[in-house]
Amino acid sequence: MENDNREVLVSVKNLEVTFTNGKRAFRAVKNVSFDIYKGETFALVGESGSGKTTIGRAIIRLNSTSNGDILYKGKKINGPLTKEEKREVIRNIQMIFQDPAASLNERATIDYCVSEGIENFHLYSSEEEREAKVDEALSSVGLLPEHKSRYPHEFSGGQRQRVGIARAIIMEPEFIIADEPISALDVSIRAQVLNLLNKFKKERGLTYMFIAHDLSVVRYFSDRIAVIHKGRIVEIAPTEELFAYPLHPYTHSLLQAVPMPDPRIEKNKKLVVYDESKRDLSGEKPVLQEIRPGHFVFANEREMGEYREKLRKMEEENGVK
């Protein structure tokens, strides 16, 4: 979809995910396409129920897809795979789940929770090596080796999330899907977890897909942002470009929802509520199209004209010729 000479690690093309309940079908993800480049952090941002987690779970094969392709290193990974291909996907793509309490086995020790993956894949040659790998994974996320014998309920939310990160990191994956990894944590712990993820990205050359609903967090952490609304991607742009030139009205509403530290600005702020029903979609159907290099927006031709004019005005205000 995007012309770039960087290596594409994950490519999602015309993806659809449909859930059925008896005779009723609900399309949670509608015709979604994007590329994730090796070594970058690609953020997927939208409100609850917009389909972010569904896309992440489809990439890791927890949700089956009803249409479209998911490519990892050029190979299709959704649909039927051989046992060996499945193992390769699980080995190289890991997920950090949103709820650290629900994603850990309450009846298993931290030692078992963290080492389960390397045991399944026989990624060690002796018991001493297994223990050393678990110790290293725990210490890399700021936990102590003596925590191994404890159970998840004995830890705080932030510590449990660190266990979840250790469990993903120990597999030495190339690609990690981080599904709102900090939304259940205290504000003071959030920065620690984000710094931890950034540290691993630099040290191990990891690629992230970071799922979130808070644009302020995403600005700190990501290289590019895709904004999703009701199962459709409405805008994709490099992070600073999106904050400087937000074009789609839904992106505007998300940016307006970010709280401002100055109470006077916050008090005078006009909240923008996006209402899709008020859009005039008569005529051509909207599609995701490029308005500037690397900046895509979901629009029809009439709207593209409006967005180009809007972009020109914003550039003038910012002193860009």
PDB file of C-alpha atoms in Angstrom:
ATOM      1  CA  MET A   1       0.000   0.000   0.000  1.00  0.00           C
ATOM      2  CA  GLU A   2       2.820   2.411   0.828  1.00  0.00           C
ATOM      3  CA  ASN A   3       5.810   3.130  -1.407  1.00  0.00           C
ATOM      4  CA  ASP A   4       8.843   2.934   0.810  1.00  0.00           C
ATOM      5  CA  ASN A   5      12.200   1.212   0.507  1.00  0.00           C
ATOM      6  CA  ARG A   6      12.107   0.069   4.157  1.00  0.00           C
ATOM      7  CA  GLU A   7      11.473  -3.605   4.829  1.00  0.00           C
ATOM      8  CA  VAL A   8       7.804  -4.422   5.443  1.00  0.00           C
ATOM      9  CA  LEU A   9       7.560  -6.931   8.283  1.00  0.00           C
ATOM     10  CA  VAL A  10       3.758  -7.216   8.562  1.00  0.00           C
ATOM     11  CA  SER A  11       1.291  -6.309   5.841  1.00  0.00           C
ATOM     12  CA  VAL A  12      -2.487  -6.273   6.346  1.00  0.00           C
ATOM     13  CA  LYS A  13      -4.519  -6.148   3.129  1.00  0.00           C
ATOM     14  CA  ASN A  14      -8.308  -5.628   2.872  1.00  0.00           C
ATOM     15  CA  LEU A  15      -8.802  -7.370   6.215  1.00  0.00           C
ATOM     16  CA  GLU A  16     -12.289  -8.209   7.425  1.00  0.00           C
ATOM     17  CA  VAL A  17     -13.250  -9.949  10.656  1.00  0.00           C
ATOM     18  CA  THR A  18     -16.866 -11.039  11.137  1.00  0.00           C
ATOM     19  CA  PHE A  19     -18.418 -12.443  14.298  1.00  0.00           C
ATOM     20  CA  THR A  20     -21.608 -14.462  14.056  1.00  0.00           C
ATOM     21  CA  ASN A  21     -24.193 -15.030  16.764  1.00  0.00           C
ATOM     22  CA  GLY A  22     -26.661 -17.587  15.477  1.00  0.00           C
ATOM     23  CA  LYS A  23     -28.001 -16.092  12.242  1.00  0.00           C
ATOM     24  CA  ARG A  24     -26.762 -12.571  12.969  1.00  0.00           C
ATOM     25  CA  ALA A  25     -23.376 -11.459  11.655  1.00  0.00           C
ATOM     26  CA  PHE A  26     -21.397  -8.441  12.834  1.00  0.00           C
ATOM     27  CA  ARG A  27     -18.477  -7.092  10.802  1.00  0.00           C
ATOM     28  CA  ALA A  28     -16.045  -5.815  13.453  1.00  0.00           C
ATOM     29  CA  VAL A  29     -13.233  -4.972  11.007  1.00  0.00           C
ATOM     30  CA  LYS A  30     -14.008  -3.569   7.553  1.00  0.00           C
ATOM     31  CA  ASN A  31     -11.527  -3.566   4.684  1.00  0.00           C
ATOM     32  CA  VAL A  32      -8.468  -2.568   6.738  1.00  0.00           C
ATOM     33  CA  SER A  33      -5.064  -2.197   5.035  1.00  0.00           C
ATOM     34  CA  PHE A  34      -1.704  -1.069   6.422  1.00  0.00           C
ATOM     35  CA  ASP A  35       1.989  -2.004   6.488  1.00  0.00           C
ATOM     36  CA  ILE A  36       4.270  -2.215   9.509  1.00  0.00           C
ATOM     37  CA  TYR A  37       7.960  -1.655   8.787  1.00  0.00           C
ATOM     38  CA  LYS A  38      10.752  -3.565  10.503  1.00  0.00           C
ATOM     39  CA  GLY A  39      12.022  -1.744  13.596  1.00  0.00           C
ATOM     40  CA  GLU A  40       9.175   0.761  13.909  1.00  0.00           C
ATOM     41  CA  THR A  41       6.395   1.249  16.432  1.00  0.00           C
ATOM     42  CA  PHE A  42       3.071   1.383  14.606  1.00  0.00           C
ATOM     43  CA  ALA A  43       0.175   2.599  16.752  1.00  0.00           C
ATOM     44  CA  LEU A  44      -3.480   1.715  16.237  1.00  0.00           C
ATOM     45  CA  VAL A  45      -5.670   4.257  18.017  1.00  0.00           C
ATOM     46  CA  GLY A  46      -9.441   4.441  18.491  1.00  0.00           C
ATOM     47  CA  GLU A  47     -12.201   4.336  21.059  1.00  0.00           C
ATOM     48  CA  SER A  48     -13.416   1.179  22.814  1.00  0.00           C
ATOM     49  CA  GLY A  49     -15.155  -1.199  20.420  1.00  0.00           C
ATOM     50  CA  SER A  50     -13.520   0.222  17.293  1.00  0.00           C
ATOM     51  CA  GLY A  51     -11.836  -3.075  16.341  1.00  0.00           C
ATOM     52  CA  LYS A  52      -8.237  -2.406  17.482  1.00  0.00           C
ATOM     53  CA  THR A  53      -7.825  -5.504  19.631  1.00  0.00           C
ATOM     54  CA  THR A  54      -9.700  -7.611  17.047  1.00  0.00           C
ATOM     55  CA  ILE A  55      -7.053  -6.711  14.435  1.00  0.00           C
ATOM     56  CA  GLY A  56      -4.227  -7.531  16.866  1.00  0.00           C
ATOM     57  CA  ARG A  57      -5.798 -10.872  17.747  1.00  0.00           C
ATOM     58  CA  ALA A  58      -6.315 -11.628  14.031  1.00  0.00           C
ATOM     59  CA  ILE A  59      -2.603 -11.042  13.329  1.00  0.00           C
ATOM     60  CA  ILE A  60      -1.629 -13.476  16.097  1.00  0.00           C
ATOM     61  CA  ARG A  61      -4.274 -15.954  14.826  1.00  0.00           C
ATOM     62  CA  LEU A  62      -6.555 -15.802  17.889  1.00  0.00           C
ATOM     63  CA  ASN A  63      -9.387 -14.406  15.734  1.00  0.00           C
ATOM     64  CA  SER A  64     -10.185 -15.969  12.366  1.00  0.00           C
ATOM     65  CA  THR A  65     -10.584 -13.613   9.407  1.00  0.00           C
ATOM     66  CA  SER A  66     -13.514 -13.527   6.979  1.00  0.00           C
ATOM     67  CA  ASN A  67     -11.679 -11.746   4.148  1.00  0.00           C
ATOM     68  CA  GLY A  68      -8.310 -10.259   3.220  1.00  0.00           C
ATOM     69  CA  ASP A  69      -4.685 -11.256   3.843  1.00  0.00           C
ATOM     70  CA  ILE A  70      -2.238 -10.893   6.723  1.00  0.00           C
ATOM     71  CA  LEU A  71       1.351 -11.259   5.531  1.00  0.00           C
ATOM     72  CA  TYR A  72       4.347 -11.762   7.799  1.00  0.00           C
ATOM     73  CA  LYS A  73       7.666 -11.389   5.931  1.00  0.00           C
ATOM     74  CA  GLY A  74       5.702 -11.779   2.706  1.00  0.00           C
ATOM     75  CA  LYS A  75       4.026 -15.070   3.756  1.00  0.00           C
ATOM     76  CA  LYS A  76       0.288 -15.287   4.348  1.00  0.00           C
ATOM     77  CA  ILE A  77      -0.355 -16.260   7.980  1.00  0.00           C
ATOM     78  CA  ASN A  78      -4.163 -16.084   8.226  1.00  0.00           C
ATOM     79  CA  GLY A  79      -6.054 -19.176   7.110  1.00  0.00           C
ATOM     80  CA  PRO A  80      -4.796 -22.773   7.131  1.00  0.00           C
ATOM     81  CA  LEU A  81      -1.108 -23.273   8.018  1.00  0.00           C
ATOM     82  CA  THR A  82       1.039 -26.338   8.550  1.00  0.00           C
ATOM     83  CA  LYS A  83       2.089 -27.206  12.098  1.00  0.00           C
ATOM     84  CA  GLU A  84       5.600 -25.912  11.395  1.00  0.00           C
ATOM     85  CA  GLU A  85       4.302 -22.609   9.986  1.00  0.00           C
ATOM     86  CA  LYS A  86       2.060 -22.106  13.037  1.00  0.00           C
ATOM     87  CA  ARG A  87       5.034 -22.653  15.324  1.00  0.00           C
ATOM     88  CA  GLU A  88       7.062 -20.056  13.412  1.00  0.00           C
ATOM     89  CA  VAL A  89       4.270 -17.471  13.755  1.00  0.00           C
ATOM     90  CA  ILE A  90       3.880 -18.118  17.513  1.00  0.00           C
ATOM     91  CA  ARG A  91       7.651 -18.035  18.021  1.00  0.00           C
ATOM     92  CA  ASN A  92       8.186 -14.724  16.188  1.00  0.00           C
ATOM     93  CA  ILE A  93       4.970 -12.833  17.043  1.00  0.00           C
ATOM     94  CA  GLN A  94       4.101 -12.306  20.698  1.00  0.00           C
ATOM     95  CA  MET A  95       1.312 -10.359  22.383  1.00  0.00           C
ATOM     96  CA  ILE A  96       1.206  -8.341  25.601  1.00  0.00           C
ATOM     97  CA  PHE A  97      -2.419  -8.415  26.703  1.00  0.00           C
ATOM     98  CA  GLN A  98      -4.447  -5.527  28.086  1.00  0.00           C
ATOM     99  CA  ASP A  99      -5.520  -7.150  31.354  1.00  0.00           C
ATOM    100  CA  PRO A 100      -2.458  -8.525  33.169  1.00  0.00           C
ATOM    101  CA  ALA A 101      -4.647 -10.335  35.718  1.00  0.00           C
ATOM    102  CA  ALA A 102      -6.747 -12.205  33.135  1.00  0.00           C
ATOM    103  CA  SER A 103      -3.827 -13.145  30.865  1.00  0.00           C
ATOM    104  CA  LEU A 104      -1.812 -14.963  33.566  1.00  0.00           C
ATOM    105  CA  ASN A 105      -2.725 -18.372  34.968  1.00  0.00           C
ATOM    106  CA  GLU A 106      -3.636 -17.681  38.613  1.00  0.00           C
ATOM    107  CA  ARG A 107      -2.803 -21.273  39.604  1.00  0.00           C
ATOM    108  CA  ALA A 108       0.670 -21.265  38.086  1.00  0.00           C
ATOM    109  CA  THR A 109       3.837 -19.779  39.556  1.00  0.00           C
ATOM    110  CA  ILE A 110       5.556 -16.849  37.863  1.00  0.00           C
ATOM    111  CA  ASP A 111       8.342 -19.274  36.899  1.00  0.00           C
ATOM    112  CA  TYR A 112       5.842 -21.424  34.975  1.00  0.00           C
ATOM    113  CA  CYS A 113       4.001 -18.420  33.427  1.00  0.00           C
ATOM    114  CA  VAL A 114       7.213 -16.926  32.045  1.00  0.00           C
ATOM    115  CA  SER A 115       8.895 -20.160  30.920  1.00  0.00           C
ATOM    116  CA  GLU A 116       5.858 -21.884  29.376  1.00  0.00           C
ATOM    117  CA  GLY A 117       6.722 -20.614  25.873  1.00  0.00           C
ATOM    118  CA  ILE A 118      10.358 -21.688  25.904  1.00  0.00           C
ATOM    119  CA  GLU A 119       9.319 -25.085  27.306  1.00  0.00           C
ATOM    120  CA  ASN A 120       6.802 -25.599  24.488  1.00  0.00           C
ATOM    121  CA  PHE A 121       9.437 -24.672  21.896  1.00  0.00           C
ATOM    122  CA  HIS A 122      12.411 -26.365  23.659  1.00  0.00           C
ATOM    123  CA  LEU A 123      14.469 -23.162  23.542  1.00  0.00           C
ATOM    124  CA  TYR A 124      16.944 -24.335  26.179  1.00  0.00           C
ATOM    125  CA  SER A 125      19.310 -27.278  26.507  1.00  0.00           C
ATOM    126  CA  SER A 126      19.321 -27.785  30.289  1.00  0.00           C
ATOM    127  CA  GLU A 127      17.342 -26.908  33.415  1.00  0.00           C
ATOM    128  CA  GLU A 128      20.120 -24.474  34.400  1.00  0.00           C
ATOM    129  CA  GLU A 129      19.772 -22.643  31.060  1.00  0.00           C
ATOM    130  CA  ARG A 130      15.967 -22.484  31.457  1.00  0.00           C
ATOM    131  CA  GLU A 131      16.316 -20.978  34.936  1.00  0.00           C
ATOM    132  CA  ALA A 132      18.940 -18.511  33.719  1.00  0.00           C
ATOM    133  CA  LYS A 133      16.648 -17.390  30.868  1.00  0.00           C
ATOM    134  CA  VAL A 134      13.722 -16.858  33.265  1.00  0.00           C
ATOM    135  CA  ASP A 135      15.952 -14.952  35.713  1.00  0.00           C
ATOM    136  CA  GLU A 136      17.266 -12.750  32.887  1.00  0.00           C
ATOM    137  CA  ALA A 137      13.740 -12.055  31.561  1.00  0.00           C
ATOM    138  CA  LEU A 138      12.473 -11.116  35.039  1.00  0.00           C
ATOM    139  CA  SER A 139      15.473  -8.910  35.862  1.00  0.00           C
ATOM    140  CA  SER A 140      15.165  -7.178  32.463  1.00  0.00           C
ATOM    141  CA  VAL A 141      11.665  -6.001  33.470  1.00  0.00           C
ATOM    142  CA  GLY A 142      12.755  -4.972  36.976  1.00  0.00           C
ATOM    143  CA  LEU A 143      11.615  -8.061  38.910  1.00  0.00           C
ATOM    144  CA  LEU A 144      13.781 -10.268  41.127  1.00  0.00           C
ATOM    145  CA  PRO A 145      14.641 -13.970  40.605  1.00  0.00           C
ATOM    146  CA  GLU A 146      13.038 -14.772  43.993  1.00  0.00           C
ATOM    147  CA  HIS A 147       9.681 -13.664  42.550  1.00  0.00           C
ATOM    148  CA  LYS A 148       9.631 -16.898  40.497  1.00  0.00           C
ATOM    149  CA  SER A 149       8.032 -18.984  43.237  1.00  0.00           C
ATOM    150  CA  ARG A 150       5.132 -16.549  43.777  1.00  0.00           C
ATOM    151  CA  TYR A 151       1.711 -16.526  42.141  1.00  0.00           C
ATOM    152  CA  PRO A 152       0.173 -13.712  39.998  1.00  0.00           C
ATOM    153  CA  HIS A 153      -2.341 -12.649  42.697  1.00  0.00           C
ATOM    154  CA  GLU A 154       0.562 -11.746  44.991  1.00  0.00           C
ATOM    155  CA  PHE A 155       1.633  -8.942  42.652  1.00  0.00           C
ATOM    156  CA  SER A 156       0.319  -5.457  41.884  1.00  0.00           C
ATOM    157  CA  GLY A 157      -1.128  -4.617  38.452  1.00  0.00           C
ATOM    158  CA  GLY A 158       2.123  -2.995  37.323  1.00  0.00           C
ATOM    159  CA  GLN A 159       4.184  -5.987  38.413  1.00  0.00           C
ATOM    160  CA  ARG A 160       1.787  -8.403  36.689  1.00  0.00           C
ATOM    161  CA  GLN A 161       2.100  -6.401  33.479  1.00  0.00           C
ATOM    162  CA  ARG A 162       5.889  -6.694  33.796  1.00  0.00           C
ATOM    163  CA  VAL A 163       5.474 -10.468  34.071  1.00  0.00           C
ATOM    164  CA  GLY A 164       3.413 -10.337  30.856  1.00  0.00           C
ATOM    165  CA  ILE A 165       6.216  -8.396  29.144  1.00  0.00           C
ATOM    166  CA  ALA A 166       8.838 -10.878  30.436  1.00  0.00           C
ATOM    167  CA  ARG A 167       6.738 -13.755  29.079  1.00  0.00           C
ATOM    168  CA  ALA A 168       6.734 -12.143  25.618  1.00  0.00           C
ATOM    169  CA  ILE A 169      10.410 -11.074  25.675  1.00  0.00           C
ATOM    170  CA  ILE A 170      11.771 -14.500  26.726  1.00  0.00           C
ATOM    171  CA  MET A 171      10.643 -15.939  23.355  1.00  0.00           C
ATOM    172  CA  GLU A 172      12.976 -13.463  21.584  1.00  0.00           C
ATOM    173  CA  PRO A 173      10.284 -12.453  19.087  1.00  0.00           C
ATOM    174  CA  GLU A 174      10.695 -10.062  16.162  1.00  0.00           C
ATOM    175  CA  PHE A 175       7.250  -8.515  16.445  1.00  0.00           C
ATOM    176  CA  ILE A 176       5.217  -7.691  19.564  1.00  0.00           C
ATOM    177  CA  ILE A 177       1.561  -6.662  19.632  1.00  0.00           C
ATOM    178  CA  ALA A 178       1.093  -4.529  22.756  1.00  0.00           C
ATOM    179  CA  ASP A 179      -2.648  -4.319  23.418  1.00  0.00           C
ATOM    180  CA  GLU A 180      -3.208  -1.294  25.673  1.00  0.00           C
ATOM    181  CA  PRO A 181      -0.390  -2.527  27.928  1.00  0.00           C
ATOM    182  CA  ILE A 182      -0.631   0.476  30.281  1.00  0.00           C
ATOM    183  CA  SER A 183      -4.368   1.278  30.432  1.00  0.00           C
ATOM    184  CA  ALA A 184      -4.860  -0.784  33.616  1.00  0.00           C
ATOM    185  CA  LEU A 185      -1.856   0.774  35.367  1.00  0.00           C
ATOM    186  CA  ASP A 186      -1.293   3.759  37.644  1.00  0.00           C
ATOM    187  CA  VAL A 187       0.045   6.896  35.967  1.00  0.00           C
ATOM    188  CA  SER A 188       3.388   6.595  37.795  1.00  0.00           C
ATOM    189  CA  ILE A 189       3.860   3.020  36.545  1.00  0.00           C
ATOM    190  CA  ARG A 190       2.836   3.823  32.947  1.00  0.00           C
ATOM    191  CA  ALA A 191       6.022   5.752  32.148  1.00  0.00           C
ATOM    192  CA  GLN A 192       8.132   2.906  33.570  1.00  0.00           C
ATOM    193  CA  VAL A 193       6.426   0.311  31.365  1.00  0.00           C
ATOM    194  CA  LEU A 194       6.696   2.529  28.247  1.00  0.00           C
ATOM    195  CA  ASN A 195      10.393   3.167  28.943  1.00  0.00           C
ATOM    196  CA  LEU A 196      10.853  -0.580  29.356  1.00  0.00           C
ATOM    197  CA  LEU A 197       9.231  -1.299  25.976  1.00  0.00           C
ATOM    198  CA  ASN A 198      11.367   1.424  24.360  1.00  0.00           C
ATOM    199  CA  LYS A 199      14.509  -0.069  25.912  1.00  0.00           C
ATOM    200  CA  PHE A 200      13.730  -3.494  24.417  1.00  0.00           C
ATOM    201  CA  LYS A 201      13.011  -1.916  21.031  1.00  0.00           C
ATOM    202  CA  LYS A 202      16.492  -0.325  20.953  1.00  0.00           C
ATOM    203  CA  GLU A 203      18.386  -3.279  22.440  1.00  0.00           C
ATOM    204  CA  ARG A 204      16.704  -6.074  20.466  1.00  0.00           C
ATOM    205  CA  GLY A 205      15.554  -4.298  17.290  1.00  0.00           C
ATOM    206  CA  LEU A 206      11.921  -5.149  18.019  1.00  0.00           C
ATOM    207  CA  THR A 207       8.942  -4.054  15.952  1.00  0.00           C
ATOM    208  CA  TYR A 208       5.774  -3.094  17.826  1.00  0.00           C
ATOM    209  CA  MET A 209       2.134  -2.708  17.034  1.00  0.00           C
ATOM    210  CA  PHE A 210       0.912  -0.556  19.905  1.00  0.00           C
ATOM    211  CA  ILE A 211      -2.860  -0.570  20.478  1.00  0.00           C
ATOM    212  CA  ALA A 212      -4.226   2.378  22.478  1.00  0.00           C
ATOM    213  CA  HIS A 213      -7.083   4.827  22.893  1.00  0.00           C
ATOM    214  CA  ASP A 214      -4.998   7.687  24.305  1.00  0.00           C
ATOM    215  CA  LEU A 215      -3.240   9.796  21.675  1.00  0.00           C
ATOM    216  CA  SER A 216      -0.988  11.510  24.230  1.00  0.00           C
ATOM    217  CA  VAL A 217       0.633   8.166  25.142  1.00  0.00           C
ATOM    218  CA  VAL A 218       0.967   7.186  21.507  1.00  0.00           C
ATOM    219  CA  ARG A 219       2.734  10.455  20.630  1.00  0.00           C
ATOM    220  CA  TYR A 220       5.520   9.590  23.061  1.00  0.00           C
ATOM    221  CA  PHE A 221       5.940   6.017  21.896  1.00  0.00           C
ATOM    222  CA  SER A 222       5.129   5.560  18.196  1.00  0.00           C
ATOM    223  CA  ASP A 223       6.629   6.325  14.780  1.00  0.00           C
ATOM    224  CA  ARG A 224       3.358   6.168  12.836  1.00  0.00           C
ATOM    225  CA  ILE A 225      -0.288   6.228  13.858  1.00  0.00           C
ATOM    226  CA  ALA A 226      -3.373   4.678  12.271  1.00  0.00           C
ATOM    227  CA  VAL A 227      -6.694   6.033  13.561  1.00  0.00           C
ATOM    228  CA  ILE A 228      -9.549   3.505  13.515  1.00  0.00           C
ATOM    229  CA  HIS A 229     -13.282   4.186  13.831  1.00  0.00           C
ATOM    230  CA  LYS A 230     -16.007   1.514  13.791  1.00  0.00           C
ATOM    231  CA  GLY A 231     -13.744  -1.079  12.179  1.00  0.00           C
ATOM    232  CA  ARG A 232     -12.337   1.235   9.473  1.00  0.00           C
ATOM    233  CA  ILE A 233      -8.998   3.034   9.308  1.00  0.00           C
ATOM    234  CA  VAL A 234      -9.796   6.719   8.747  1.00  0.00           C
ATOM    235  CA  GLU A 235      -6.280   8.197   8.807  1.00  0.00           C
ATOM    236  CA  ILE A 236      -2.646   7.013   8.769  1.00  0.00           C
ATOM    237  CA  ALA A 237       0.322   9.362   9.169  1.00  0.00           C
ATOM    238  CA  PRO A 238       3.735   9.699  10.809  1.00  0.00           C
ATOM    239  CA  THR A 239       3.199  10.698  14.463  1.00  0.00           C
ATOM    240  CA  GLU A 240       4.218  14.368  14.360  1.00  0.00           C
ATOM    241  CA  GLU A 241       2.493  14.839  10.991  1.00  0.00           C
ATOM    242  CA  LEU A 242      -0.784  13.569  12.463  1.00  0.00           C
ATOM    243  CA  PHE A 243      -0.561  15.976  15.406  1.00  0.00           C
ATOM    244  CA  ALA A 244       0.418  18.914  13.164  1.00  0.00           C
ATOM    245  CA  TYR A 245      -2.061  18.217  10.343  1.00  0.00           C
ATOM    246  CA  PRO A 246      -5.028  16.136  11.560  1.00  0.00           C
ATOM    247  CA  LEU A 247      -7.474  15.958   8.643  1.00  0.00           C
ATOM    248  CA  HIS A 248     -10.255  13.483   9.378  1.00  0.00           C
ATOM    249  CA  PRO A 249     -12.939  14.849  11.763  1.00  0.00           C
ATOM    250  CA  TYR A 250     -12.679  11.725  13.946  1.00  0.00           C
ATOM    251  CA  THR A 251      -8.932  12.343  14.418  1.00  0.00           C
ATOM    252  CA  HIS A 252      -9.855  15.881  15.500  1.00  0.00           C
ATOM    253  CA  SER A 253     -12.301  14.547  18.090  1.00  0.00           C
ATOM    254  CA  LEU A 254      -9.642  12.184  19.515  1.00  0.00           C
ATOM    255  CA  LEU A 255      -7.106  15.017  19.746  1.00  0.00           C
ATOM    256  CA  GLN A 256      -9.660  17.235  21.474  1.00  0.00           C
ATOM    257  CA  ALA A 257     -10.228  14.522  24.086  1.00  0.00           C
ATOM    258  CA  VAL A 258      -6.575  14.695  25.236  1.00  0.00           C
ATOM    259  CA  PRO A 259      -6.609  16.634  28.546  1.00  0.00           C
ATOM    260  CA  MET A 260      -4.561  19.846  28.663  1.00  0.00           C
ATOM    261  CA  PRO A 261      -2.380  20.582  31.723  1.00  0.00           C
ATOM    262  CA  ASP A 262      -3.399  24.272  31.702  1.00  0.00           C
ATOM    263  CA  PRO A 263      -6.846  24.574  33.381  1.00  0.00           C
ATOM    264  CA  ARG A 264      -7.678  27.804  31.498  1.00  0.00           C
ATOM    265  CA  ILE A 265      -7.072  26.187  28.112  1.00  0.00           C
ATOM    266  CA  GLU A 266      -8.976  23.066  29.235  1.00  0.00           C
ATOM    267  CA  LYS A 267     -11.947  25.176  30.403  1.00  0.00           C
ATOM    268  CA  ASN A 268     -12.197  27.105  27.096  1.00  0.00           C
ATOM    269  CA  LYS A 269     -11.663  24.042  24.911  1.00  0.00           C
ATOM    270  CA  LYS A 270     -14.491  23.175  22.532  1.00  0.00           C
ATOM    271  CA  LEU A 271     -15.115  19.447  22.468  1.00  0.00           C
ATOM    272  CA  VAL A 272     -15.549  18.052  18.980  1.00  0.00           C
ATOM    273  CA  VAL A 273     -17.888  15.049  18.799  1.00  0.00           C
ATOM    274  CA  TYR A 274     -17.628  13.112  15.558  1.00  0.00           C
ATOM    275  CA  ASP A 275     -20.979  12.117  14.072  1.00  0.00           C
ATOM    276  CA  GLU A 276     -20.589   9.964  10.962  1.00  0.00           C
ATOM    277  CA  SER A 277     -24.285  10.330  10.063  1.00  0.00           C
ATOM    278  CA  LYS A 278     -23.728  14.036   9.307  1.00  0.00           C
ATOM    279  CA  ARG A 279     -21.172  13.308   6.594  1.00  0.00           C
ATOM    280  CA  ASP A 280     -22.399  13.723   3.040  1.00  0.00           C
ATOM    281  CA  LEU A 281     -21.388  10.413   1.459  1.00  0.00           C
ATOM    282  CA  SER A 282     -23.588  10.758  -1.600  1.00  0.00           C
ATOM    283  CA  GLY A 283     -21.786  10.099  -4.846  1.00  0.00           C
ATOM    284  CA  GLU A 284     -18.444   8.288  -4.726  1.00  0.00           C
ATOM    285  CA  LYS A 285     -17.711   5.920  -1.873  1.00  0.00           C
ATOM    286  CA  PRO A 286     -14.810   6.966   0.394  1.00  0.00           C
ATOM    287  CA  VAL A 287     -11.534   5.026   0.220  1.00  0.00           C
ATOM    288  CA  LEU A 288      -8.207   5.350   2.031  1.00  0.00           C
ATOM    289  CA  GLN A 289      -6.047   7.562  -0.202  1.00  0.00           C
ATOM    290  CA  GLU A 290      -2.757   9.425   0.043  1.00  0.00           C
ATOM    291  CA  ILE A 291      -2.924  13.203   0.486  1.00  0.00           C
ATOM    292  CA  ARG A 292       0.751  13.781   1.309  1.00  0.00           C
ATOM    293  CA  PRO A 293       3.660  11.298   1.186  1.00  0.00           C
ATOM    294  CA  GLY A 294       2.894   8.728   3.900  1.00  0.00           C
ATOM    295  CA  HIS A 295      -0.294  10.536   5.009  1.00  0.00           C
ATOM    296  CA  PHE A 296      -3.499   8.651   4.136  1.00  0.00           C
ATOM    297  CA  VAL A 297      -7.087   9.703   4.805  1.00  0.00           C
ATOM    298  CA  PHE A 298     -10.410   7.881   4.320  1.00  0.00           C
ATOM    299  CA  ALA A 299     -12.409  10.121   1.979  1.00  0.00           C
ATOM    300  CA  ASN A 300     -14.223  10.402  -1.345  1.00  0.00           C
ATOM    301  CA  GLU A 301     -13.101  12.827  -4.077  1.00  0.00           C
ATOM    302  CA  ARG A 302     -15.284  15.719  -2.844  1.00  0.00           C
ATOM    303  CA  GLU A 303     -13.930  15.346   0.690  1.00  0.00           C
ATOM    304  CA  MET A 304     -10.364  15.066  -0.633  1.00  0.00           C
ATOM    305  CA  GLY A 305     -10.788  18.529  -2.166  1.00  0.00           C
ATOM    306  CA  GLU A 306     -11.915  19.864   1.229  1.00  0.00           C
ATOM    307  CA  TYR A 307      -9.016  18.149   3.022  1.00  0.00           C
ATOM    308  CA  ARG A 308      -6.467  19.545   0.515  1.00  0.00           C
ATOM    309  CA  GLU A 309      -7.784  23.061   1.169  1.00  0.00           C
ATOM    310  CA  LYS A 310      -7.737  22.435   4.921  1.00  0.00           C
ATOM    311  CA  LEU A 311      -4.159  21.141   4.674  1.00  0.00           C
ATOM    312  CA  ARG A 312      -3.098  24.214   2.683  1.00  0.00           C
ATOM    313  CA  LYS A 313      -4.535  26.533   5.376  1.00  0.00           C
ATOM    314  CA  MET A 314      -2.854  24.583   8.192  1.00  0.00           C
ATOM    315  CA  GLU A 315       0.479  24.751   6.346  1.00  0.00           C
ATOM    316  CA  GLU A 316       0.069  28.514   5.950  1.00  0.00           C
ATOM    317  CA  GLU A 317      -0.635  28.878   9.684  1.00  0.00           C
ATOM    318  CA  ASN A 318       2.498  26.822  10.457  1.00  0.00           C
ATOM    319  CA  GLY A 319       4.592  28.889   8.036  1.00  0.00           C
ATOM    320  CA  VAL A 320       5.129  26.012   5.576  1.00  0.00           C
ATOM    321  CA  LYS A 321       5.396  27.127   1.946  1.00  0.00           C
TER     322      LYS A 321
END
